[in-house]
Amino acid sequence: MAFYSARNFEDALNEFRASVTAYPSPNAQLAVARCLRDMGRLPEAVLEYEKAVVLASERIAEQPNYRQARDAAQEELRLVASSVGRVRIVLDPRPSDLEMTLNGEPLPAAALDRAWPVLPGRFELLVRANGYREGRVVAEVRAGAEAPAVVALVPEHGEVAPTVPVDPAADDGAPEDEVTPGGSATLEYLAWGATGLAAASAVVFVISYVLASGKQDDFTKSCIDAVCPASRRDDLRSTGNTYESMTNISFGVGLVSVAAAVTFFLLDWADATPGDAELSARPGDIGLGVRF
């Protein structure tokens, strides 16, 4: 604790780990996670926080005072986990002598059965086993999101082992090292395009409304409050109707664009969110209502 208070996290980490080895205390395990967090080693910190939660939960029945350690570990884990991505490895087959590395760091076999934490951004997964060709996946994952990494190993003398990008449907033939997850980029472009169209429609609406209001005032002053020639009346009415149509059209286009932008942003968010998000749309009083 003296090392930790002095922000000497490296020595503190070594001592806390030695303490956990001597006696697996939830408090010492939580201290290990905090050291890694404060050192900026967030993926490792997530794993240690998860151990602290499990360890404290197991001990609460016998020692209720560990409830505080569990609650603290859960809350801190939630905050740290939002800053990392998760990679879920899907491998077929699973040779007994399997070797895996994620961004050059060795992975334990346990990584196959869980969503493994990793820093957000580009990641590279390599899978090796005797008698099989090397499997490789290069993709990206966002903070707080989960990306699948699918590898199908084939024998050395068989066909080249295929590797699958994060979302096969989004694979447009780009080089392997440029593969990015899902169609989220396309959805994001569509969302911002719809936002731009909505903004342009708003500008046109304001201008058309001002012009239409001006023509209405001219018509009132010239042909209602006073007597005006038929040609003048027809000209004011025609021009006013044109501006009014522009106002109505720009208003309608703006509403549709706003609904489209909201829909695309939600779809993009759902694409980057772990779990099964189900999107439903229903007609609203105006435009489209979208909810999860």
PDB file of C-alpha atoms in Angstrom:
ATOM      1  CA  MET A   1       0.000   0.000   0.000  1.00  0.00           C
ATOM      2  CA  ALA A   2       2.936   2.327   0.623  1.00  0.00           C
ATOM      3  CA  PHE A   3       4.177   1.710  -2.935  1.00  0.00           C
ATOM      4  CA  TYR A   4       0.665   2.352  -4.303  1.00  0.00           C
ATOM      5  CA  SER A   5       0.222   5.565  -2.312  1.00  0.00           C
ATOM      6  CA  ALA A   6       3.557   6.772  -3.701  1.00  0.00           C
ATOM      7  CA  ARG A   7       2.285   5.934  -7.233  1.00  0.00           C
ATOM      8  CA  ASN A   8       5.028   3.353  -7.591  1.00  0.00           C
ATOM      9  CA  PHE A   9       2.578   1.063  -9.334  1.00  0.00           C
ATOM     10  CA  GLU A  10       5.129  -1.419 -10.685  1.00  0.00           C
ATOM     11  CA  ASP A  11       6.446  -2.397  -7.244  1.00  0.00           C
ATOM     12  CA  ALA A  12       2.950  -2.236  -5.778  1.00  0.00           C
ATOM     13  CA  LEU A  13       1.701  -4.615  -8.481  1.00  0.00           C
ATOM     14  CA  ASN A  14       4.464  -7.127  -7.741  1.00  0.00           C
ATOM     15  CA  GLU A  15       3.704  -7.057  -4.007  1.00  0.00           C
ATOM     16  CA  PHE A  16      -0.055  -7.366  -4.445  1.00  0.00           C
ATOM     17  CA  ARG A  17       0.383 -10.300  -6.827  1.00  0.00           C
ATOM     18  CA  ALA A  18       2.667 -11.991  -4.326  1.00  0.00           C
ATOM     19  CA  SER A  19       0.009 -11.432  -1.679  1.00  0.00           C
ATOM     20  CA  VAL A  20      -2.695 -13.002  -3.857  1.00  0.00           C
ATOM     21  CA  THR A  21      -0.437 -15.985  -4.487  1.00  0.00           C
ATOM     22  CA  ALA A  22       0.123 -16.434  -0.746  1.00  0.00           C
ATOM     23  CA  TYR A  23      -3.556 -15.983   0.088  1.00  0.00           C
ATOM     24  CA  PRO A  24      -6.258 -15.208  -2.533  1.00  0.00           C
ATOM     25  CA  SER A  25      -7.846 -12.240  -0.794  1.00  0.00           C
ATOM     26  CA  PRO A  26     -10.478 -10.290  -2.801  1.00  0.00           C
ATOM     27  CA  ASN A  27      -9.003  -7.045  -1.470  1.00  0.00           C
ATOM     28  CA  ALA A  28      -5.513  -7.890  -2.738  1.00  0.00           C
ATOM     29  CA  GLN A  29      -6.984  -9.045  -6.049  1.00  0.00           C
ATOM     30  CA  LEU A  30      -8.842  -5.732  -6.383  1.00  0.00           C
ATOM     31  CA  ALA A  31      -5.566  -3.907  -5.660  1.00  0.00           C
ATOM     32  CA  VAL A  32      -3.894  -5.811  -8.523  1.00  0.00           C
ATOM     33  CA  ALA A  33      -6.628  -4.611 -10.888  1.00  0.00           C
ATOM     34  CA  ARG A  34      -6.285  -1.018  -9.701  1.00  0.00           C
ATOM     35  CA  CYS A  35      -2.531  -1.030 -10.258  1.00  0.00           C
ATOM     36  CA  LEU A  36      -2.985  -2.211 -13.836  1.00  0.00           C
ATOM     37  CA  ARG A  37      -5.709   0.373 -14.396  1.00  0.00           C
ATOM     38  CA  ASP A  38      -3.518   3.198 -13.112  1.00  0.00           C
ATOM     39  CA  MET A  39      -0.636   1.955 -15.288  1.00  0.00           C
ATOM     40  CA  GLY A  40      -2.882   2.218 -18.357  1.00  0.00           C
ATOM     41  CA  ARG A  41      -2.897  -1.546 -18.962  1.00  0.00           C
ATOM     42  CA  LEU A  42      -6.660  -1.607 -19.292  1.00  0.00           C
ATOM     43  CA  PRO A  43      -7.259  -5.016 -20.966  1.00  0.00           C
ATOM     44  CA  GLU A  44      -5.218  -6.713 -18.224  1.00  0.00           C
ATOM     45  CA  ALA A  45      -7.053  -4.665 -15.608  1.00  0.00           C
ATOM     46  CA  VAL A  46     -10.413  -5.916 -16.925  1.00  0.00           C
ATOM     47  CA  LEU A  47      -9.325  -9.532 -16.467  1.00  0.00           C
ATOM     48  CA  GLU A  48      -8.114  -8.877 -12.909  1.00  0.00           C
ATOM     49  CA  TYR A  49     -11.295  -6.970 -12.003  1.00  0.00           C
ATOM     50  CA  GLU A  50     -13.336  -9.950 -13.211  1.00  0.00           C
ATOM     51  CA  LYS A  51     -11.269 -12.234 -10.984  1.00  0.00           C
ATOM     52  CA  ALA A  52     -11.883  -9.890  -8.040  1.00  0.00           C
ATOM     53  CA  VAL A  53     -15.650  -9.962  -8.613  1.00  0.00           C
ATOM     54  CA  VAL A  54     -15.709 -13.768  -8.748  1.00  0.00           C
ATOM     55  CA  LEU A  55     -13.419 -14.182  -5.752  1.00  0.00           C
ATOM     56  CA  ALA A  56     -15.361 -11.722  -3.580  1.00  0.00           C
ATOM     57  CA  SER A  57     -18.703 -13.243  -4.602  1.00  0.00           C
ATOM     58  CA  GLU A  58     -17.486 -16.683  -3.542  1.00  0.00           C
ATOM     59  CA  ARG A  59     -16.355 -15.404  -0.132  1.00  0.00           C
ATOM     60  CA  ILE A  60     -19.385 -13.243   0.782  1.00  0.00           C
ATOM     61  CA  ALA A  61     -21.363 -16.132   2.274  1.00  0.00           C
ATOM     62  CA  GLU A  62     -18.611 -16.816   4.806  1.00  0.00           C
ATOM     63  CA  GLN A  63     -17.259 -13.277   5.143  1.00  0.00           C
ATOM     64  CA  PRO A  64     -19.949 -10.636   4.410  1.00  0.00           C
ATOM     65  CA  ASN A  65     -17.391  -7.828   4.676  1.00  0.00           C
ATOM     66  CA  TYR A  66     -16.177  -8.803   1.182  1.00  0.00           C
ATOM     67  CA  ARG A  67     -19.440  -7.419  -0.221  1.00  0.00           C
ATOM     68  CA  GLN A  68     -17.834  -3.977  -0.302  1.00  0.00           C
ATOM     69  CA  ALA A  69     -14.873  -5.305  -2.299  1.00  0.00           C
ATOM     70  CA  ARG A  70     -17.226  -7.020  -4.754  1.00  0.00           C
ATOM     71  CA  ASP A  71     -19.349  -3.901  -5.263  1.00  0.00           C
ATOM     72  CA  ALA A  72     -16.260  -1.730  -5.768  1.00  0.00           C
ATOM     73  CA  ALA A  73     -14.808  -4.225  -8.243  1.00  0.00           C
ATOM     74  CA  GLN A  74     -18.073  -4.358 -10.220  1.00  0.00           C
ATOM     75  CA  GLU A  75     -18.371  -0.578 -10.469  1.00  0.00           C
ATOM     76  CA  GLU A  76     -14.718  -0.023 -11.418  1.00  0.00           C
ATOM     77  CA  LEU A  77     -14.917  -2.900 -13.907  1.00  0.00           C
ATOM     78  CA  ARG A  78     -17.912  -1.261 -15.580  1.00  0.00           C
ATOM     79  CA  LEU A  79     -15.981   1.981 -16.057  1.00  0.00           C
ATOM     80  CA  VAL A  80     -12.771   0.363 -17.313  1.00  0.00           C
ATOM     81  CA  ALA A  81     -14.615  -2.087 -19.596  1.00  0.00           C
ATOM     82  CA  SER A  82     -16.267   0.814 -21.429  1.00  0.00           C
ATOM     83  CA  SER A  83     -12.802   1.904 -22.597  1.00  0.00           C
ATOM     84  CA  VAL A  84     -11.739  -1.418 -24.127  1.00  0.00           C
ATOM     85  CA  GLY A  85     -13.039  -3.629 -26.904  1.00  0.00           C
ATOM     86  CA  ARG A  86     -13.693  -7.363 -26.801  1.00  0.00           C
ATOM     87  CA  VAL A  87     -12.616 -10.033 -29.272  1.00  0.00           C
ATOM     88  CA  ARG A  88     -14.577 -13.279 -29.352  1.00  0.00           C
ATOM     89  CA  ILE A  89     -12.472 -15.978 -31.003  1.00  0.00           C
ATOM     90  CA  VAL A  90     -14.282 -18.666 -32.971  1.00  0.00           C
ATOM     91  CA  LEU A  91     -11.931 -21.478 -33.959  1.00  0.00           C
ATOM     92  CA  ASP A  92     -12.514 -24.721 -35.853  1.00  0.00           C
ATOM     93  CA  PRO A  93     -10.968 -27.170 -35.188  1.00  0.00           C
ATOM     94  CA  ARG A  94      -9.316 -26.783 -31.770  1.00  0.00           C
ATOM     95  CA  PRO A  95      -5.991 -28.659 -31.826  1.00  0.00           C
ATOM     96  CA  SER A  96      -4.528 -29.606 -28.450  1.00  0.00           C
ATOM     97  CA  ASP A  97      -1.177 -27.900 -29.165  1.00  0.00           C
ATOM     98  CA  LEU A  98      -2.790 -24.604 -30.119  1.00  0.00           C
ATOM     99  CA  GLU A  99      -0.779 -21.358 -29.906  1.00  0.00           C
ATOM    100  CA  MET A 100      -2.493 -17.976 -30.204  1.00  0.00           C
ATOM    101  CA  THR A 101      -1.254 -14.398 -30.082  1.00  0.00           C
ATOM    102  CA  LEU A 102      -3.294 -11.193 -30.028  1.00  0.00           C
ATOM    103  CA  ASN A 103      -1.321  -8.127 -31.122  1.00  0.00           C
ATOM    104  CA  GLY A 104       1.842 -10.114 -30.513  1.00  0.00           C
ATOM    105  CA  GLU A 105       0.941 -11.132 -26.953  1.00  0.00           C
ATOM    106  CA  PRO A 106       0.368 -14.830 -26.134  1.00  0.00           C
ATOM    107  CA  LEU A 107      -3.209 -15.839 -25.380  1.00  0.00           C
ATOM    108  CA  PRO A 108      -4.199 -18.648 -23.009  1.00  0.00           C
ATOM    109  CA  ALA A 109      -6.551 -21.378 -24.163  1.00  0.00           C
ATOM    110  CA  ALA A 110      -9.205 -19.838 -21.890  1.00  0.00           C
ATOM    111  CA  ALA A 111      -9.484 -16.959 -24.365  1.00  0.00           C
ATOM    112  CA  LEU A 112     -11.498 -19.258 -26.644  1.00  0.00           C
ATOM    113  CA  ASP A 113     -14.403 -19.431 -24.219  1.00  0.00           C
ATOM    114  CA  ARG A 114     -14.932 -15.738 -23.499  1.00  0.00           C
ATOM    115  CA  ALA A 115     -14.880 -12.253 -25.022  1.00  0.00           C
ATOM    116  CA  TRP A 116     -11.235 -11.284 -24.542  1.00  0.00           C
ATOM    117  CA  PRO A 117     -10.490  -7.605 -23.720  1.00  0.00           C
ATOM    118  CA  VAL A 118      -8.248  -5.635 -26.071  1.00  0.00           C
ATOM    119  CA  LEU A 119      -7.452  -1.974 -26.661  1.00  0.00           C
ATOM    120  CA  PRO A 120      -9.881  -0.441 -29.174  1.00  0.00           C
ATOM    121  CA  GLY A 121      -8.706  -0.095 -32.741  1.00  0.00           C
ATOM    122  CA  ARG A 122      -6.970  -2.492 -35.093  1.00  0.00           C
ATOM    123  CA  PHE A 123      -6.034  -5.929 -33.794  1.00  0.00           C
ATOM    124  CA  GLU A 124      -4.243  -8.951 -35.265  1.00  0.00           C
ATOM    125  CA  LEU A 125      -4.964 -12.505 -34.191  1.00  0.00           C
ATOM    126  CA  LEU A 126      -2.554 -15.313 -35.152  1.00  0.00           C
ATOM    127  CA  VAL A 127      -3.362 -18.976 -34.584  1.00  0.00           C
ATOM    128  CA  ARG A 128      -0.787 -21.769 -34.983  1.00  0.00           C
ATOM    129  CA  ALA A 129      -0.892 -25.526 -34.455  1.00  0.00           C
ATOM    130  CA  ASN A 130       1.236 -28.442 -35.637  1.00  0.00           C
ATOM    131  CA  GLY A 131      -0.015 -29.855 -38.908  1.00  0.00           C
ATOM    132  CA  TYR A 132      -2.113 -26.790 -39.769  1.00  0.00           C
ATOM    133  CA  ARG A 133      -1.523 -23.637 -41.743  1.00  0.00           C
ATOM    134  CA  GLU A 134      -1.333 -20.418 -39.762  1.00  0.00           C
ATOM    135  CA  GLY A 135      -4.688 -18.664 -39.325  1.00  0.00           C
ATOM    136  CA  ARG A 136      -4.749 -14.888 -39.267  1.00  0.00           C
ATOM    137  CA  VAL A 137      -7.441 -12.258 -38.688  1.00  0.00           C
ATOM    138  CA  VAL A 138      -6.842  -8.512 -38.923  1.00  0.00           C
ATOM    139  CA  ALA A 139      -9.799  -6.306 -38.033  1.00  0.00           C
ATOM    140  CA  GLU A 140     -10.921  -3.482 -35.758  1.00  0.00           C
ATOM    141  CA  VAL A 141     -13.011  -3.207 -32.628  1.00  0.00           C
ATOM    142  CA  ARG A 142     -14.539  -0.188 -30.959  1.00  0.00           C
ATOM    143  CA  ALA A 143     -14.446   0.745 -27.287  1.00  0.00           C
ATOM    144  CA  GLY A 144     -17.313  -0.930 -25.478  1.00  0.00           C
ATOM    145  CA  ALA A 145     -18.032  -3.209 -28.460  1.00  0.00           C
ATOM    146  CA  GLU A 146     -17.366  -6.842 -29.284  1.00  0.00           C
ATOM    147  CA  ALA A 147     -15.917  -8.164 -32.560  1.00  0.00           C
ATOM    148  CA  PRO A 148     -15.900 -11.809 -33.638  1.00  0.00           C
ATOM    149  CA  ALA A 149     -12.638 -13.237 -34.986  1.00  0.00           C
ATOM    150  CA  VAL A 150     -13.387 -16.422 -36.933  1.00  0.00           C
ATOM    151  CA  VAL A 151     -10.536 -18.727 -37.983  1.00  0.00           C
ATOM    152  CA  ALA A 152     -10.933 -22.036 -39.840  1.00  0.00           C
ATOM    153  CA  LEU A 153      -7.728 -24.062 -39.657  1.00  0.00           C
ATOM    154  CA  VAL A 154      -6.944 -26.518 -42.459  1.00  0.00           C
ATOM    155  CA  PRO A 155      -4.146 -29.087 -42.736  1.00  0.00           C
ATOM    156  CA  GLU A 156      -0.796 -27.906 -44.083  1.00  0.00           C
ATOM    157  CA  HIS A 157      -1.258 -29.867 -47.302  1.00  0.00           C
ATOM    158  CA  GLY A 158      -4.838 -28.757 -47.818  1.00  0.00           C
ATOM    159  CA  GLU A 159      -6.201 -25.528 -49.239  1.00  0.00           C
ATOM    160  CA  VAL A 160      -5.060 -22.205 -47.836  1.00  0.00           C
ATOM    161  CA  ALA A 161      -6.668 -21.674 -44.454  1.00  0.00           C
ATOM    162  CA  PRO A 162      -9.413 -19.093 -44.827  1.00  0.00           C
ATOM    163  CA  THR A 163      -9.743 -16.253 -42.392  1.00  0.00           C
ATOM    164  CA  VAL A 164     -12.999 -14.401 -41.960  1.00  0.00           C
ATOM    165  CA  PRO A 165     -13.255 -10.644 -41.384  1.00  0.00           C
ATOM    166  CA  VAL A 166     -15.367  -9.273 -38.569  1.00  0.00           C
ATOM    167  CA  ASP A 167     -18.423  -9.084 -40.833  1.00  0.00           C
ATOM    168  CA  PRO A 168     -18.242 -11.202 -44.006  1.00  0.00           C
ATOM    169  CA  ALA A 169     -21.107  -9.230 -45.536  1.00  0.00           C
ATOM    170  CA  ALA A 170     -18.988  -6.106 -45.426  1.00  0.00           C
ATOM    171  CA  ASP A 171     -15.983  -7.656 -47.193  1.00  0.00           C
ATOM    172  CA  ASP A 172     -15.678  -5.707 -50.448  1.00  0.00           C
ATOM    173  CA  GLY A 173     -12.435  -7.280 -51.617  1.00  0.00           C
ATOM    174  CA  ALA A 174     -10.150  -4.930 -49.718  1.00  0.00           C
ATOM    175  CA  PRO A 175      -6.713  -6.282 -48.756  1.00  0.00           C
ATOM    176  CA  GLU A 176      -6.743  -8.357 -45.604  1.00  0.00           C
ATOM    177  CA  ASP A 177      -4.868  -5.805 -43.573  1.00  0.00           C
ATOM    178  CA  GLU A 178      -7.521  -3.208 -44.409  1.00  0.00           C
ATOM    179  CA  VAL A 179     -10.515  -5.265 -43.249  1.00  0.00           C
ATOM    180  CA  THR A 180     -12.813  -3.361 -40.900  1.00  0.00           C
ATOM    181  CA  PRO A 181     -15.820  -4.614 -38.984  1.00  0.00           C
ATOM    182  CA  GLY A 182     -19.403  -4.690 -40.188  1.00  0.00           C
ATOM    183  CA  GLY A 183     -21.186  -2.193 -42.404  1.00  0.00           C
ATOM    184  CA  SER A 184     -20.964   0.469 -39.705  1.00  0.00           C
ATOM    185  CA  ALA A 185     -18.899   2.792 -41.906  1.00  0.00           C
ATOM    186  CA  THR A 186     -21.583   2.749 -44.610  1.00  0.00           C
ATOM    187  CA  LEU A 187     -24.307   3.352 -42.040  1.00  0.00           C
ATOM    188  CA  GLU A 188     -22.333   6.234 -40.601  1.00  0.00           C
ATOM    189  CA  TYR A 189     -21.892   7.809 -44.049  1.00  0.00           C
ATOM    190  CA  LEU A 190     -25.613   7.450 -44.737  1.00  0.00           C
ATOM    191  CA  ALA A 191     -26.468   8.957 -41.359  1.00  0.00           C
ATOM    192  CA  TRP A 192     -24.273  12.013 -41.903  1.00  0.00           C
ATOM    193  CA  GLY A 193     -25.534  12.362 -45.477  1.00  0.00           C
ATOM    194  CA  ALA A 194     -29.122  12.401 -44.228  1.00  0.00           C
ATOM    195  CA  THR A 195     -28.106  14.921 -41.555  1.00  0.00           C
ATOM    196  CA  GLY A 196     -26.617  17.187 -44.223  1.00  0.00           C
ATOM    197  CA  LEU A 197     -29.766  16.908 -46.350  1.00  0.00           C
ATOM    198  CA  ALA A 198     -31.897  17.776 -43.304  1.00  0.00           C
ATOM    199  CA  ALA A 199     -29.753  20.873 -42.655  1.00  0.00           C
ATOM    200  CA  ALA A 200     -29.998  21.973 -46.299  1.00  0.00           C
ATOM    201  CA  SER A 201     -33.767  21.446 -46.237  1.00  0.00           C
ATOM    202  CA  ALA A 202     -34.011  23.599 -43.112  1.00  0.00           C
ATOM    203  CA  VAL A 203     -32.179  26.437 -44.857  1.00  0.00           C
ATOM    204  CA  VAL A 204     -34.424  26.197 -47.921  1.00  0.00           C
ATOM    205  CA  PHE A 205     -37.502  26.051 -45.663  1.00  0.00           C
ATOM    206  CA  VAL A 206     -36.547  29.250 -43.824  1.00  0.00           C
ATOM    207  CA  ILE A 207     -35.783  31.145 -47.047  1.00  0.00           C
ATOM    208  CA  SER A 208     -38.962  29.931 -48.780  1.00  0.00           C
ATOM    209  CA  TYR A 209     -41.068  30.747 -45.739  1.00  0.00           C
ATOM    210  CA  VAL A 210     -39.702  34.303 -45.577  1.00  0.00           C
ATOM    211  CA  LEU A 211     -40.283  34.824 -49.304  1.00  0.00           C
ATOM    212  CA  ALA A 212     -43.797  33.365 -49.147  1.00  0.00           C
ATOM    213  CA  SER A 213     -44.656  35.553 -46.163  1.00  0.00           C
ATOM    214  CA  GLY A 214     -43.364  38.615 -48.038  1.00  0.00           C
ATOM    215  CA  LYS A 215     -45.492  37.841 -51.085  1.00  0.00           C
ATOM    216  CA  GLN A 216     -48.513  37.309 -48.839  1.00  0.00           C
ATOM    217  CA  ASP A 217     -47.959  40.748 -47.305  1.00  0.00           C
ATOM    218  CA  ASP A 218     -47.575  42.309 -50.762  1.00  0.00           C
ATOM    219  CA  PHE A 219     -50.794  40.634 -51.926  1.00  0.00           C
ATOM    220  CA  THR A 220     -52.673  41.862 -48.846  1.00  0.00           C
ATOM    221  CA  LYS A 221     -51.463  45.450 -49.227  1.00  0.00           C
ATOM    222  CA  SER A 222     -51.824  45.610 -53.020  1.00  0.00           C
ATOM    223  CA  CYS A 223     -54.938  43.588 -53.778  1.00  0.00           C
ATOM    224  CA  ILE A 224     -56.960  43.257 -50.568  1.00  0.00           C
ATOM    225  CA  ASP A 225     -56.435  46.589 -48.814  1.00  0.00           C
ATOM    226  CA  ALA A 226     -56.419  48.306 -52.222  1.00  0.00           C
ATOM    227  CA  VAL A 227     -57.545  47.728 -55.785  1.00  0.00           C
ATOM    228  CA  CYS A 228     -54.942  46.150 -58.094  1.00  0.00           C
ATOM    229  CA  PRO A 229     -54.988  45.100 -61.756  1.00  0.00           C
ATOM    230  CA  ALA A 230     -55.808  41.457 -62.506  1.00  0.00           C
ATOM    231  CA  SER A 231     -52.334  40.905 -63.944  1.00  0.00           C
ATOM    232  CA  ARG A 232     -50.732  42.160 -60.722  1.00  0.00           C
ATOM    233  CA  ARG A 233     -53.023  39.934 -58.634  1.00  0.00           C
ATOM    234  CA  ASP A 234     -52.216  36.855 -60.755  1.00  0.00           C
ATOM    235  CA  ASP A 235     -48.482  37.532 -60.620  1.00  0.00           C
ATOM    236  CA  LEU A 236     -48.433  37.897 -56.826  1.00  0.00           C
ATOM    237  CA  ARG A 237     -50.599  34.828 -56.356  1.00  0.00           C
ATOM    238  CA  SER A 238     -48.487  32.660 -58.716  1.00  0.00           C
ATOM    239  CA  THR A 239     -45.217  33.697 -57.106  1.00  0.00           C
ATOM    240  CA  GLY A 240     -46.640  33.205 -53.631  1.00  0.00           C
ATOM    241  CA  ASN A 241     -47.893  29.718 -54.530  1.00  0.00           C
ATOM    242  CA  THR A 242     -44.423  28.809 -55.832  1.00  0.00           C
ATOM    243  CA  TYR A 243     -42.749  29.909 -52.612  1.00  0.00           C
ATOM    244  CA  GLU A 244     -45.399  28.118 -50.571  1.00  0.00           C
ATOM    245  CA  SER A 245     -44.788  24.871 -52.493  1.00  0.00           C
ATOM    246  CA  MET A 246     -41.044  25.205 -51.913  1.00  0.00           C
ATOM    247  CA  THR A 247     -41.730  25.698 -48.207  1.00  0.00           C
ATOM    248  CA  ASN A 248     -43.916  22.597 -47.977  1.00  0.00           C
ATOM    249  CA  ILE A 249     -41.533  20.430 -50.005  1.00  0.00           C
ATOM    250  CA  SER A 250     -38.464  21.470 -48.001  1.00  0.00           C
ATOM    251  CA  PHE A 251     -40.383  20.813 -44.765  1.00  0.00           C
ATOM    252  CA  GLY A 252     -41.318  17.308 -45.913  1.00  0.00           C
ATOM    253  CA  VAL A 253     -37.814  16.518 -47.134  1.00  0.00           C
ATOM    254  CA  GLY A 254     -36.412  17.793 -43.842  1.00  0.00           C
ATOM    255  CA  LEU A 255     -38.681  15.533 -41.784  1.00  0.00           C
ATOM    256  CA  VAL A 256     -37.821  12.469 -43.861  1.00  0.00           C
ATOM    257  CA  SER A 257     -34.096  13.310 -43.672  1.00  0.00           C
ATOM    258  CA  VAL A 258     -34.217  13.683 -39.885  1.00  0.00           C
ATOM    259  CA  ALA A 259     -36.027  10.333 -39.551  1.00  0.00           C
ATOM    260  CA  ALA A 260     -33.489   8.685 -41.873  1.00  0.00           C
ATOM    261  CA  ALA A 261     -30.525  10.188 -40.001  1.00  0.00           C
ATOM    262  CA  VAL A 262     -31.876   9.007 -36.636  1.00  0.00           C
ATOM    263  CA  THR A 263     -32.541   5.529 -38.041  1.00  0.00           C
ATOM    264  CA  PHE A 264     -29.059   5.176 -39.574  1.00  0.00           C
ATOM    265  CA  PHE A 265     -27.354   6.448 -36.403  1.00  0.00           C
ATOM    266  CA  LEU A 266     -29.301   3.941 -34.293  1.00  0.00           C
ATOM    267  CA  LEU A 267     -28.508   1.101 -36.689  1.00  0.00           C
ATOM    268  CA  ASP A 268     -24.826   2.072 -36.597  1.00  0.00           C
ATOM    269  CA  TRP A 269     -24.927   2.189 -32.792  1.00  0.00           C
ATOM    270  CA  ALA A 270     -26.667  -1.203 -32.664  1.00  0.00           C
ATOM    271  CA  ASP A 271     -24.015  -2.643 -35.007  1.00  0.00           C
ATOM    272  CA  ALA A 272     -21.287  -1.570 -32.574  1.00  0.00           C
ATOM    273  CA  THR A 273     -23.120  -2.677 -29.418  1.00  0.00           C
ATOM    274  CA  PRO A 274     -22.493  -6.116 -27.854  1.00  0.00           C
ATOM    275  CA  GLY A 275     -25.463  -8.422 -27.573  1.00  0.00           C
ATOM    276  CA  ASP A 276     -28.532  -8.808 -29.728  1.00  0.00           C
ATOM    277  CA  ALA A 277     -30.121  -5.407 -30.249  1.00  0.00           C
ATOM    278  CA  GLU A 278     -33.490  -5.622 -31.913  1.00  0.00           C
ATOM    279  CA  LEU A 279     -34.547  -2.553 -33.848  1.00  0.00           C
ATOM    280  CA  SER A 280     -38.206  -1.884 -34.524  1.00  0.00           C
ATOM    281  CA  ALA A 281     -39.813   0.976 -36.414  1.00  0.00           C
ATOM    282  CA  ARG A 282     -43.417   2.133 -36.212  1.00  0.00           C
ATOM    283  CA  PRO A 283     -45.399   4.873 -37.959  1.00  0.00           C
ATOM    284  CA  GLY A 284     -45.638   8.001 -35.836  1.00  0.00           C
ATOM    285  CA  ASP A 285     -47.831  11.097 -36.030  1.00  0.00           C
ATOM    286  CA  ILE A 286     -45.079  12.724 -38.093  1.00  0.00           C
ATOM    287  CA  GLY A 287     -42.307  10.810 -39.801  1.00  0.00           C
ATOM    288  CA  LEU A 288     -40.966   7.591 -38.336  1.00  0.00           C
ATOM    289  CA  GLY A 289     -40.614   6.583 -34.704  1.00  0.00           C
ATOM    290  CA  VAL A 290     -37.694   4.297 -33.878  1.00  0.00           C
ATOM    291  CA  ARG A 291     -37.246   2.401 -30.604  1.00  0.00           C
ATOM    292  CA  PHE A 292     -35.294  -0.510 -29.110  1.00  0.00           C
TER     293      PHE A 292
END
